[in-house]
Short mmCIF file of C-alpha atoms in Angstrom, two decimals:
data_model
loop_
_atom_site.label_atom_id
_atom_site.label_comp_id
_atom_site.label_asym_id
_atom_site.label_seq_id
_atom_site.Cartn_x
_atom_site.Cartn_y
_atom_site.Cartn_z
CA UNK A 184 155.15 27.23 50.55
CA UNK A 185 154.51 23.82 48.94
CA UNK A 186 150.76 24.38 49.09
CA UNK A 187 151.18 27.80 47.51
CA UNK A 188 153.35 26.38 44.72
CA UNK A 189 150.87 23.55 44.10
CA UNK A 190 148.05 26.04 43.94
CA UNK A 191 149.96 28.18 41.47
CA UNK A 192 150.61 25.14 39.27
CA UNK A 193 146.96 24.10 39.33
CA UNK A 194 145.90 27.65 38.60
CA UNK A 195 148.30 27.76 35.67
CA UNK A 196 147.06 24.45 34.26
CA UNK A 197 143.45 25.49 34.73
CA UNK A 198 144.08 28.39 32.37
CA UNK A 199 144.87 25.99 29.51
CA UNK A 200 142.18 26.00 26.83
CA UNK A 201 139.60 23.25 27.37
CA UNK A 202 140.09 21.99 23.81
CA UNK A 203 143.78 21.42 24.51
CA UNK A 204 142.99 19.55 27.73
CA UNK A 205 140.44 17.45 25.86
CA UNK A 206 143.00 16.67 23.16
CA UNK A 207 145.55 15.58 25.77
CA UNK A 208 143.12 13.45 27.78
CA UNK A 209 141.76 11.74 24.65
CA UNK A 210 145.26 10.38 23.93
CA UNK A 211 145.71 8.70 27.30
CA UNK A 212 145.55 4.91 27.80
CA UNK A 213 142.30 3.69 29.32
CA UNK A 214 143.57 3.18 32.88
CA UNK A 215 145.37 6.55 33.01
CA UNK A 216 142.30 8.16 31.49
CA UNK A 217 140.12 6.65 34.24
CA UNK A 218 142.44 8.11 36.89
CA UNK A 219 142.43 11.50 35.18
CA UNK A 220 138.63 11.57 35.34
CA UNK A 221 138.94 11.53 39.15
CA UNK A 222 141.21 14.60 39.40
CA UNK A 223 138.45 17.21 39.60
CA UNK A 224 134.96 18.02 38.33
CA UNK A 225 136.26 19.85 35.28
CA UNK A 226 138.34 16.91 34.10
CA UNK A 227 135.51 14.50 34.89
CA UNK A 228 133.22 16.55 32.67
CA UNK A 229 135.77 16.59 29.84
CA UNK A 230 136.38 12.84 30.18
CA UNK A 231 132.64 12.23 30.07
CA UNK A 232 132.44 14.19 26.82
CA UNK A 233 135.28 12.13 25.33
CA UNK A 234 133.59 8.85 26.28
CA UNK A 235 130.10 9.94 25.32
CA UNK A 236 130.32 8.24 21.95
CA UNK A 237 130.22 4.41 21.69
CA UNK A 238 133.44 2.63 20.85
CA UNK A 239 134.81 -0.81 19.98
CA UNK A 240 138.43 -1.93 20.27
CA UNK A 241 140.03 -5.17 19.08
CA UNK A 242 143.46 -6.77 19.04
CA UNK A 243 145.07 -10.04 17.95
CA UNK A 244 148.23 -11.78 19.12
CA UNK A 245 150.00 -14.89 17.81
CA UNK A 246 152.46 -14.94 20.71
CA UNK A 247 153.07 -18.57 21.81
CA UNK A 248 153.13 -17.49 25.47
CA UNK A 249 149.62 -17.27 26.91
CA UNK A 250 150.50 -14.60 29.47
CA UNK A 251 152.33 -12.50 26.88
CA UNK A 252 149.50 -12.88 24.36
CA UNK A 253 146.92 -11.71 26.90
CA UNK A 254 149.17 -8.82 27.90
CA UNK A 255 149.59 -7.75 24.27
CA UNK A 256 145.88 -7.71 23.40
CA UNK A 257 144.89 -6.05 26.69
CA UNK A 258 147.45 -3.29 26.20
CA UNK A 259 146.24 -2.77 22.65
CA UNK A 260 142.50 -2.52 23.41
CA UNK A 261 143.19 -0.28 26.42
CA UNK A 262 145.69 1.95 24.60
CA UNK A 263 142.99 4.62 24.18
CA UNK A 264 140.17 5.84 26.43
CA UNK A 265 137.48 3.19 26.76
CA UNK A 266 135.29 1.86 29.56
CA UNK A 267 134.55 -1.78 28.62
CA UNK A 268 130.93 -2.89 28.85
CA UNK A 269 131.61 -6.39 27.46
CA UNK A 270 134.42 -8.53 26.09
CA UNK A 271 134.67 -11.52 23.74
CA UNK A 272 137.91 -13.50 23.45
CA UNK A 273 138.61 -16.28 20.94
CA UNK A 274 141.63 -18.50 21.51
CA UNK A 275 143.40 -21.55 20.09
CA UNK A 276 142.87 -24.90 21.79
CA UNK A 277 146.54 -24.88 22.82
CA UNK A 278 145.76 -22.13 25.33
CA UNK A 279 144.09 -23.24 28.54
CA UNK A 280 140.51 -21.97 28.44
CA UNK A 281 140.02 -21.39 32.17
CA UNK A 282 143.44 -19.80 32.66
CA UNK A 283 142.90 -17.45 29.70
CA UNK A 284 139.45 -16.50 30.95
CA UNK A 285 140.84 -15.77 34.41
CA UNK A 286 143.65 -13.60 33.05
CA UNK A 287 141.20 -11.52 31.00
CA UNK A 288 138.89 -11.06 34.00
CA UNK A 289 141.90 -10.02 36.07
CA UNK A 290 142.77 -7.31 33.53
CA UNK A 291 139.29 -6.08 32.59
CA UNK A 292 137.49 -6.60 35.90
CA UNK A 293 134.67 -8.84 37.03
CA UNK A 294 131.81 -6.37 36.57
CA UNK A 295 131.28 -6.85 32.84
CA UNK A 296 130.05 -9.81 30.76
CA UNK A 297 133.02 -11.73 29.37
CA UNK A 298 132.90 -14.74 27.05
CA UNK A 299 136.04 -16.73 26.21
CA UNK A 300 135.77 -19.29 23.41
CA UNK A 301 138.06 -21.92 21.90
CA UNK A 302 137.80 -21.52 18.12
CA UNK A 303 139.20 -23.22 15.02
CA UNK A 304 140.91 -20.00 13.98
CA UNK A 305 140.88 -16.25 14.47
CA UNK A 306 140.57 -13.06 12.42
CA UNK A 307 141.86 -9.65 13.42
CA UNK A 308 144.63 -7.09 13.23
CA UNK A 309 147.94 -8.08 14.82
CA UNK A 310 148.76 -5.27 17.23
CA UNK A 311 152.53 -5.76 16.85
CA UNK A 312 152.77 -6.02 13.05
CA UNK A 313 149.65 -3.90 12.41
CA UNK A 314 148.56 -6.40 9.76
CA UNK A 315 145.28 -8.19 9.09
CA UNK A 316 145.50 -11.87 10.06
CA UNK A 317 143.34 -14.86 9.15
CA UNK A 318 144.76 -17.77 11.15
CA UNK A 319 143.39 -21.32 11.16
CA UNK A 320 144.59 -24.18 13.31
CA UNK A 321 144.75 -27.86 12.52
CA UNK A 322 141.91 -29.72 14.19
CA UNK A 323 144.29 -32.55 15.14
CA UNK A 324 146.53 -30.37 17.29
CA UNK A 325 147.98 -31.56 20.58
CA UNK A 326 146.66 -31.53 24.15
CA UNK A 327 145.39 -28.45 25.92
CA UNK A 328 148.51 -26.74 27.26
CA UNK A 329 149.33 -23.36 28.71
CA UNK A 330 152.66 -22.54 27.08
CA UNK A 331 154.24 -23.83 23.86
CA UNK A 332 156.98 -22.79 21.48
CA UNK A 333 155.85 -25.01 18.61
CA UNK A 334 152.07 -25.30 18.87
CA UNK A 335 149.81 -23.08 16.79
CA UNK A 336 148.57 -20.47 19.22
CA UNK A 337 146.69 -17.22 19.08
CA UNK A 338 144.15 -14.94 20.69
CA UNK A 339 141.81 -12.22 19.46
CA UNK A 340 139.95 -9.90 21.83
CA UNK A 341 137.03 -7.53 21.23
CA UNK A 342 135.83 -5.07 23.88
CA UNK A 343 133.00 -2.61 23.57
CA UNK A 344 131.81 0.58 25.22
CA UNK A 345 128.16 0.93 24.22
CA UNK A 346 126.33 3.63 26.21
CA UNK A 347 122.63 3.51 25.52
CA UNK A 348 122.56 -0.30 25.54
CA UNK A 349 122.20 -2.78 28.38
CA UNK A 350 124.26 -5.94 27.91
CA UNK A 351 123.56 -9.22 29.68
CA UNK A 352 124.58 -12.87 29.41
CA UNK A 353 121.76 -15.42 29.27
CA UNK A 354 122.84 -19.11 29.47
CA UNK A 355 121.04 -22.22 28.26
CA UNK A 356 121.49 -24.87 30.94
CA UNK A 357 122.24 -28.47 30.02
CA UNK A 358 118.86 -30.21 30.45
CA UNK A 359 118.47 -33.15 32.79
CA UNK A 360 115.05 -33.81 31.32
CA UNK A 361 112.50 -32.09 29.09
CA UNK A 362 115.00 -30.31 26.78
CA UNK A 363 112.23 -28.42 24.98
CA UNK A 364 111.24 -26.74 28.24
CA UNK A 365 114.83 -25.60 28.83
CA UNK A 366 115.02 -24.04 25.35
CA UNK A 367 111.70 -22.27 25.84
CA UNK A 368 112.94 -20.92 29.18
CA UNK A 369 116.14 -19.75 27.48
CA UNK A 370 114.17 -17.76 24.90
CA UNK A 371 111.84 -16.36 27.56
CA UNK A 372 114.83 -15.34 29.71
CA UNK A 373 116.19 -13.34 26.77
CA UNK A 374 112.86 -11.58 26.27
CA UNK A 375 112.34 -11.07 30.02
CA UNK A 376 115.80 -9.53 30.39
CA UNK A 377 114.99 -7.16 27.53
CA UNK A 378 111.66 -6.20 29.10
CA UNK A 379 113.36 -5.54 32.45
CA UNK A 380 115.91 -3.05 31.08
CA UNK A 381 114.26 -1.67 27.95
CA UNK A 382 111.06 -0.20 26.59
CA UNK A 383 111.52 -2.34 23.48
CA UNK A 384 109.93 -5.78 23.19
CA UNK A 385 113.03 -7.38 21.63
CA UNK A 386 116.79 -6.85 21.88
CA UNK A 387 118.79 -5.01 19.23
CA UNK A 388 121.18 -7.90 18.76
CA UNK A 389 122.38 -11.22 20.15
CA UNK A 390 125.85 -12.75 19.89
CA UNK A 391 125.71 -16.38 20.94
CA UNK A 392 127.96 -19.39 21.35
CA UNK A 393 126.61 -22.94 21.24
CA UNK A 394 128.43 -25.91 22.73
CA UNK A 395 130.05 -28.11 20.07
CA UNK A 396 128.25 -31.19 21.43
CA UNK A 397 124.83 -29.54 21.05
CA UNK A 398 122.72 -29.39 17.90
CA UNK A 399 122.01 -25.67 17.72
CA UNK A 400 119.55 -25.87 14.81
CA UNK A 401 116.37 -26.44 16.88
CA UNK A 402 117.54 -23.94 19.52
CA UNK A 403 118.14 -21.13 17.04
CA UNK A 404 114.90 -22.09 15.28
CA UNK A 405 113.01 -21.48 18.54
CA UNK A 406 114.69 -18.09 18.83
CA UNK A 407 113.84 -17.31 15.21
CA UNK A 408 110.17 -18.08 15.86
CA UNK A 409 109.86 -16.12 19.11
CA UNK A 410 112.11 -13.09 18.52
CA UNK A 411 111.16 -10.53 15.83
CA UNK A 412 113.30 -10.33 12.70
CA UNK A 413 114.52 -6.85 13.65
CA UNK A 414 116.80 -8.52 16.23
CA UNK A 415 120.13 -9.48 14.67
CA UNK A 416 121.35 -12.91 15.80
CA UNK A 417 124.90 -14.10 15.04
CA UNK A 418 127.27 -16.60 16.57
CA UNK A 419 129.28 -19.82 16.61
CA UNK A 420 127.31 -23.09 16.75
CA UNK A 421 130.41 -25.22 17.44
CA UNK A 422 131.97 -23.47 20.41
CA UNK A 423 133.82 -24.50 23.57
CA UNK A 424 133.21 -21.55 25.86
CA UNK A 425 133.25 -20.20 29.37
CA UNK A 426 131.59 -16.98 30.50
CA UNK A 427 131.07 -14.51 33.31
CA UNK A 428 127.83 -12.58 33.73
CA UNK A 429 129.23 -9.37 35.20
CA UNK A 430 126.54 -9.08 37.89
CA UNK A 431 127.50 -12.29 39.78
CA UNK A 432 123.94 -13.60 39.41
CA UNK A 433 125.05 -16.96 37.98
CA UNK A 434 128.78 -16.99 38.59
CA UNK A 435 128.44 -19.30 41.60
CA UNK A 436 126.89 -21.92 39.28
CA UNK A 437 129.54 -21.76 36.55
CA UNK A 438 131.72 -24.45 38.11
CA UNK A 439 128.89 -26.86 38.91
CA UNK A 440 126.61 -26.59 35.86
CA UNK A 441 126.95 -27.41 32.18
CA UNK A 442 125.65 -25.09 29.50
CA UNK A 443 124.47 -25.77 25.96
CA UNK A 444 124.76 -22.14 24.87
CA UNK A 445 125.23 -18.60 26.08
CA UNK A 446 123.71 -15.46 24.55
CA UNK A 447 125.20 -11.99 24.88
CA UNK A 448 122.07 -9.84 24.70
CA UNK A 449 122.15 -6.17 23.65
CA UNK A 450 118.98 -4.25 24.59
CA UNK A 451 118.19 -0.55 24.38
CA UNK A 452 118.52 1.12 27.78
CA UNK A 453 115.23 2.41 29.13
CA UNK A 454 117.14 5.16 30.92
CA UNK A 455 119.48 6.15 28.12
CA UNK A 456 120.99 9.58 28.89
CA UNK A 457 119.82 12.50 26.81
CA UNK A 458 122.02 13.54 23.93
CA UNK A 459 123.04 10.01 22.98
CA UNK A 460 122.50 8.69 19.48
CA UNK A 461 121.43 5.21 18.45
CA UNK A 462 123.59 2.10 18.15
CA UNK A 463 122.46 -0.16 15.32
CA UNK A 464 123.29 -3.76 14.40
CA UNK A 465 123.51 -4.92 10.78
CA UNK A 466 124.27 -8.34 9.30
CA UNK A 467 124.93 -9.88 5.92
CA UNK A 468 126.42 -13.15 4.74
CA UNK A 469 128.39 -14.89 2.03
CA UNK A 470 127.17 -18.41 1.30
CA UNK A 471 129.21 -21.24 -0.19
CA UNK A 472 126.65 -23.92 -1.05
CA UNK A 473 124.65 -24.45 -4.22
CA UNK A 474 121.37 -26.42 -4.49
CA UNK A 475 120.95 -28.99 -7.25
CA UNK A 476 118.56 -31.73 -8.32
CA UNK A 477 114.80 -32.16 -7.84
CA UNK A 478 112.76 -31.70 -4.67
CA UNK A 479 112.78 -34.86 -2.57
CA UNK A 480 110.69 -36.12 0.33
CA UNK A 481 111.79 -38.18 3.31
CA UNK A 482 109.77 -41.41 3.42
CA UNK A 483 111.52 -43.15 6.28
CA UNK A 484 113.95 -41.92 8.93
CA UNK A 485 115.95 -44.23 11.21
CA UNK A 486 118.26 -42.94 13.95
CA UNK A 487 121.66 -44.63 13.81
CA UNK A 488 122.59 -43.06 17.15
CA UNK A 489 122.17 -39.72 18.92
CA UNK A 490 124.08 -37.90 16.17
CA UNK A 491 123.23 -39.63 12.85
CA UNK A 492 120.10 -40.36 10.80
CA UNK A 493 119.44 -42.70 7.86
CA UNK A 494 116.96 -41.48 5.24
CA UNK A 495 114.90 -43.25 2.60
CA UNK A 496 113.55 -40.77 0.06
CA UNK A 497 111.40 -40.36 -3.03
CA UNK A 498 110.74 -37.62 -5.55
CA UNK A 499 108.03 -35.26 -4.37
CA UNK A 500 104.74 -36.30 -5.96
CA UNK A 501 105.96 -39.84 -6.72
CA UNK A 502 105.60 -43.13 -4.86
CA UNK A 503 108.77 -44.96 -5.90
CA UNK A 504 111.74 -45.04 -3.53
CA UNK A 505 114.88 -43.64 -5.17
CA UNK A 506 118.16 -45.57 -5.21
CA UNK A 507 119.98 -43.02 -3.06
CA UNK A 508 123.30 -44.84 -3.03
CA UNK A 509 123.51 -45.06 -6.83
CA UNK A 510 122.58 -41.38 -7.21
CA UNK A 511 125.26 -40.26 -4.74
CA UNK A 512 127.84 -42.46 -6.48
CA UNK A 513 127.01 -40.79 -9.80
CA UNK A 514 127.34 -37.34 -8.23
CA UNK A 515 130.76 -38.15 -6.77
CA UNK A 516 131.88 -39.67 -10.08
CA UNK A 517 130.92 -36.42 -11.81
CA UNK A 518 132.94 -34.45 -9.25
CA UNK A 519 135.99 -36.65 -9.95
CA UNK A 520 135.65 -36.22 -13.71
CA UNK A 521 135.55 -32.45 -13.27
CA UNK A 522 138.56 -32.65 -10.91
CA UNK A 523 136.70 -30.95 -8.09
CA UNK A 524 136.00 -31.66 -4.45
CA UNK A 525 132.71 -30.84 -2.79
CA UNK A 526 130.97 -31.66 0.46
CA UNK A 527 127.36 -32.76 0.11
CA UNK A 528 124.48 -31.58 2.28
CA UNK A 529 120.74 -31.83 2.30
CA UNK A 530 118.67 -28.74 3.02
CA UNK A 531 115.50 -29.79 4.86
CA UNK A 532 112.49 -27.47 4.85
CA UNK A 533 110.15 -27.44 7.85
CA UNK A 534 106.93 -25.54 8.49
CA UNK A 535 107.12 -23.08 11.37
CA UNK A 536 105.76 -19.82 12.75
CA UNK A 537 107.54 -16.52 13.25
CA UNK A 538 106.94 -13.42 15.31
CA UNK A 539 106.70 -10.32 13.14
CA UNK A 540 108.16 -6.97 14.20
CA UNK A 541 104.64 -6.03 15.35
CA UNK A 542 104.46 -9.13 17.57
CA UNK A 543 102.05 -11.14 15.41
CA UNK A 544 102.64 -14.84 14.69
CA UNK A 545 102.83 -15.57 10.96
CA UNK A 546 103.42 -18.85 9.09
CA UNK A 547 106.90 -19.47 7.75
CA UNK A 548 109.44 -22.08 6.74
CA UNK A 549 112.88 -22.89 8.13
CA UNK A 550 115.84 -24.46 6.32
CA UNK A 551 118.14 -26.91 8.14
CA UNK A 552 121.40 -28.24 6.71
CA UNK A 553 122.68 -31.79 7.32
CA UNK A 554 125.97 -33.11 5.98
CA UNK A 555 125.82 -36.36 3.97
CA UNK A 556 128.33 -38.80 5.50
CA UNK A 557 127.40 -42.24 4.08
CA UNK A 558 125.05 -44.28 1.93
CA UNK A 559 123.55 -47.68 1.21
CA UNK A 560 121.69 -48.95 -1.84
CA UNK A 561 118.38 -47.26 -0.99
CA UNK A 562 119.33 -44.93 1.86
CA UNK A 563 121.90 -42.35 2.83
CA UNK A 564 123.21 -41.19 6.21
CA UNK A 565 123.43 -37.61 7.44
CA UNK A 566 125.09 -36.04 10.44
CA UNK A 567 122.30 -34.86 12.73
CA UNK A 568 118.82 -35.74 13.93
CA UNK A 569 115.39 -34.13 13.83
CA UNK A 570 114.31 -35.06 10.29
CA UNK A 571 110.81 -36.55 10.06
CA UNK A 572 108.94 -38.50 7.37
CA UNK A 573 107.22 -36.05 5.06
CA UNK A 574 109.94 -33.39 5.31
CA UNK A 575 111.00 -32.09 1.90
CA UNK A 576 114.63 -31.43 1.00
CA UNK A 577 117.14 -30.61 -1.71
CA UNK A 578 120.74 -31.65 -2.19
CA UNK A 579 123.39 -28.93 -1.82
CA UNK A 580 127.09 -28.95 -2.66
CA UNK A 581 129.90 -26.71 -1.48
CA UNK A 582 130.88 -24.52 -4.41
CA UNK A 583 133.77 -22.06 -4.65
CA UNK A 584 132.23 -20.05 -7.50
CA UNK A 585 129.11 -19.51 -5.41
CA UNK A 586 131.25 -18.43 -2.45
CA UNK A 587 133.24 -15.97 -4.56
CA UNK A 588 130.11 -14.47 -6.11
CA UNK A 589 128.40 -14.32 -2.72
CA UNK A 590 131.42 -12.53 -1.20
CA UNK A 591 131.05 -9.90 -3.91
CA UNK A 592 127.34 -9.61 -3.07
CA UNK A 593 128.19 -9.17 0.62
CA UNK A 594 130.72 -6.50 -0.37
CA UNK A 595 128.02 -4.63 -2.30
CA UNK A 596 125.57 -4.94 0.61
CA UNK A 597 128.10 -3.45 3.01
CA UNK A 598 129.05 -0.77 0.49
CA UNK A 599 125.39 0.26 0.24
CA UNK A 600 125.16 0.21 4.04
CA UNK A 601 128.17 2.51 4.29
CA UNK A 602 126.60 4.98 1.87
CA UNK A 603 123.30 4.90 3.79
CA UNK A 604 125.01 5.49 7.14
CA UNK A 605 127.16 8.26 5.72
CA UNK A 606 124.10 10.00 4.34
CA UNK A 607 122.23 9.79 7.66
CA UNK A 608 125.25 10.98 9.64
CA UNK A 609 125.91 13.88 7.28
CA UNK A 610 122.30 15.02 7.62
CA UNK A 611 122.36 14.91 11.41
CA UNK A 612 125.83 16.46 11.73
CA UNK A 613 125.51 19.00 8.93
CA UNK A 614 125.77 21.95 11.31
CA UNK A 615 128.61 20.57 13.46
CA UNK A 616 132.18 21.68 12.91
CA UNK A 617 133.68 18.27 13.75
CA UNK A 618 131.41 16.21 11.50
CA UNK A 619 134.34 14.91 9.43
CA UNK A 620 135.83 13.29 12.53
CA UNK A 621 132.79 11.08 13.06
CA UNK A 622 133.00 7.47 11.86
CA UNK A 623 129.67 5.86 11.07
CA UNK A 624 130.79 2.27 11.82
CA UNK A 625 132.00 1.31 15.29
CA UNK A 626 133.41 -2.06 14.23
CA UNK A 627 132.47 -5.60 13.34
CA UNK A 628 132.68 -9.31 14.08
CA UNK A 629 133.12 -12.07 11.48
CA UNK A 630 132.01 -15.71 11.84
CA UNK A 631 133.47 -17.79 9.00
CA UNK A 632 133.32 -21.48 8.13
CA UNK A 633 136.58 -23.30 8.82
CA UNK A 634 136.37 -25.19 5.50
CA UNK A 635 136.38 -22.00 3.42
CA UNK A 636 140.16 -22.05 2.93
CA UNK A 637 142.22 -20.21 0.32
CA UNK A 638 141.82 -23.03 -2.19
CA UNK A 639 138.06 -22.61 -1.85
CA UNK A 640 137.88 -18.80 -1.98
CA UNK A 641 140.99 -18.62 -4.23
CA UNK A 642 142.34 -15.39 -2.75
CA UNK A 643 144.00 -14.19 0.43
CA UNK A 644 141.69 -12.71 3.06
CA UNK A 645 138.73 -13.76 0.91
CA UNK A 646 136.42 -13.94 3.92
CA UNK A 647 137.54 -10.68 5.51
CA UNK A 648 137.69 -8.42 2.49
CA UNK A 649 133.97 -7.44 2.27
CA UNK A 650 134.24 -5.82 5.71
CA UNK A 651 137.89 -4.79 5.85
CA UNK A 652 138.02 -3.19 2.39
CA UNK A 653 134.93 -1.08 3.04
CA UNK A 654 135.68 -0.20 6.67
CA UNK A 655 139.52 -0.30 6.73
CA UNK A 656 139.92 1.71 9.95
CA UNK A 657 137.10 0.05 11.91
CA UNK A 658 138.06 -2.45 14.64
CA UNK A 659 137.33 -6.03 13.59
CA UNK A 660 137.55 -9.42 15.26
CA UNK A 661 136.43 -12.81 14.08
CA UNK A 662 136.73 -16.56 14.27
CA UNK A 663 136.55 -19.70 12.16
CA UNK A 664 133.95 -22.25 13.20
CA UNK A 665 131.87 -25.20 11.98
CA UNK A 666 128.36 -23.80 12.13
CA UNK A 667 127.76 -20.12 11.48
CA UNK A 668 124.73 -18.56 13.16
CA UNK A 669 123.29 -15.64 11.25
CA UNK A 670 119.80 -14.15 11.13
CA UNK A 671 118.55 -10.76 10.10
CA UNK A 672 116.42 -8.94 7.53
CA UNK A 673 116.35 -10.82 4.22
CA UNK A 674 117.34 -7.67 2.33
CA UNK A 675 120.72 -7.73 4.08
CA UNK A 676 121.16 -11.51 4.30
CA UNK A 677 121.17 -11.93 0.50
CA UNK A 678 117.81 -13.71 0.76
CA UNK A 679 115.63 -11.40 -1.27
CA UNK A 680 112.47 -13.42 -1.79
CA UNK A 681 109.12 -11.94 -2.67
CA UNK A 682 107.35 -14.76 -0.85
CA UNK A 683 107.63 -14.33 2.91
CA UNK A 684 106.99 -18.06 3.38
CA UNK A 685 110.22 -19.04 1.59
CA UNK A 686 112.53 -21.02 3.89
CA UNK A 687 114.94 -19.07 6.07
CA UNK A 688 118.20 -20.52 7.34
CA UNK A 689 119.72 -19.42 10.66
CA UNK A 690 122.52 -21.98 11.15
CA UNK A 691 124.58 -22.01 7.97
CA UNK A 692 127.27 -24.16 6.34
CA UNK A 693 130.22 -23.00 4.21
CA UNK A 694 129.23 -19.40 4.95
CA UNK A 695 130.66 -16.22 6.42
CA UNK A 696 128.53 -13.97 8.62
CA UNK A 697 129.41 -10.26 8.90
CA UNK A 698 128.14 -8.33 11.92
CA UNK A 699 128.44 -4.55 11.71
CA UNK A 700 127.78 -2.17 14.61
CA UNK A 701 127.11 1.45 13.68
CA UNK A 702 126.30 4.67 15.48
CA UNK A 703 123.72 7.22 14.40
CA UNK A 704 124.17 10.56 16.23
CA UNK A 705 121.13 12.17 17.85
CA UNK A 706 119.13 14.52 15.61
CA UNK A 707 119.89 18.20 15.97
CA UNK A 708 117.26 20.40 17.52
CA UNK A 709 114.41 20.82 15.07
CA UNK A 710 115.32 17.71 13.05
CA UNK A 711 113.03 14.70 12.85
CA UNK A 712 114.46 11.45 14.33
#
């Protein structure tokens, strides 16, 4: 009798219109949705249709309890159907890094790449209040603790379901000797991973985190030279991170090895299922530094220690050594008279080579920023090493007007991108009834300089608005850091130079980097790709 009744119920439910079943299943939380997909072949097919399209989900919590904060963001990102392929978590230093990482692995599983990073602040939408949050933490906060009622705490989580892409974590090991060889191996491992899973020579995008004790400028410069410009590279150059690969290939080494960086590599899947569209990465930036003064040349460079360099300089084309200390004193006096504060940097230009999109090496120039931290009568001191006699440079200052104008430029770049994506999607979906339900942008990630506070930008959410105003419903996560990695086509990076040999910067200062992930549906039958 029970079997007969069960059969009657199943028969009755099976008569429900497939669109209604699809509507019901699409509203289920991720875990319940996964269970529903196992009920029968019909439901599995419907669930596969629902999850055919790529998806990002993000959530932020300011709960002072670590366990409650993790619970809140996990529940939020898994509140709708999604099958995570990767996860990135950014936390305050008051949360224990290893404990947080373990809790996230426990909730999301150990089969996906997961990176957990201690940041100087977070950006995202608070799942409880449903409000955009830009939260920075004091750098002098207390010891690393698990629970606190008074400490500044927070967590933002981004998870992604990206069918059509293969996602892998490639670490840069701490070198015992021959650091250049380790960096070259790191770059080759990225390219070899791409070649193993894709028919493309280079990945679509890379999100990377560099250890805060490591100078990421030469590392990213190597990547810039070896990896074609079509690959978007973004990240945090001042991170404190821990990661899991997802395939257990390196997980046994995580507790015994030190790492200078980790790259989350996104490569096109060689065996992408038919009927899938194309996931695209886009990047633009807002800069906050302004060059001034004549071109200078380093005449002598003395290392103060492993982190600082002293420079003696002259005007390019002249022989006389300039009185660097007096010049810097005059600059600071001018700042005081104008009642303004500015950090000083030098932008050093170096000759290099780059790999074009066609795989050909071409000459180029790279720009490296070093913060000015001291001076003598005929020399000045910068934070960083790697400058050589003969290198040319300019002075730069942090400038709020430049940042505000550059934010507007980034807004316009993203606005043009939105129009372009909308046009492409409309063309490809012109004959589909549900075309209006398709969002072009999957979501985004923001890397912003910690020092770009409200007094610098002079408005609330000044760093987030270019993305959040244009894509208000798209998931977004972000962090504040002290070294923003960003590289992409010059047309999007607000670096529109006619001369391809003009210097290109990949590790920025006083900047905000905007990563946008979009989805272009497959062309309809008879349409050109």
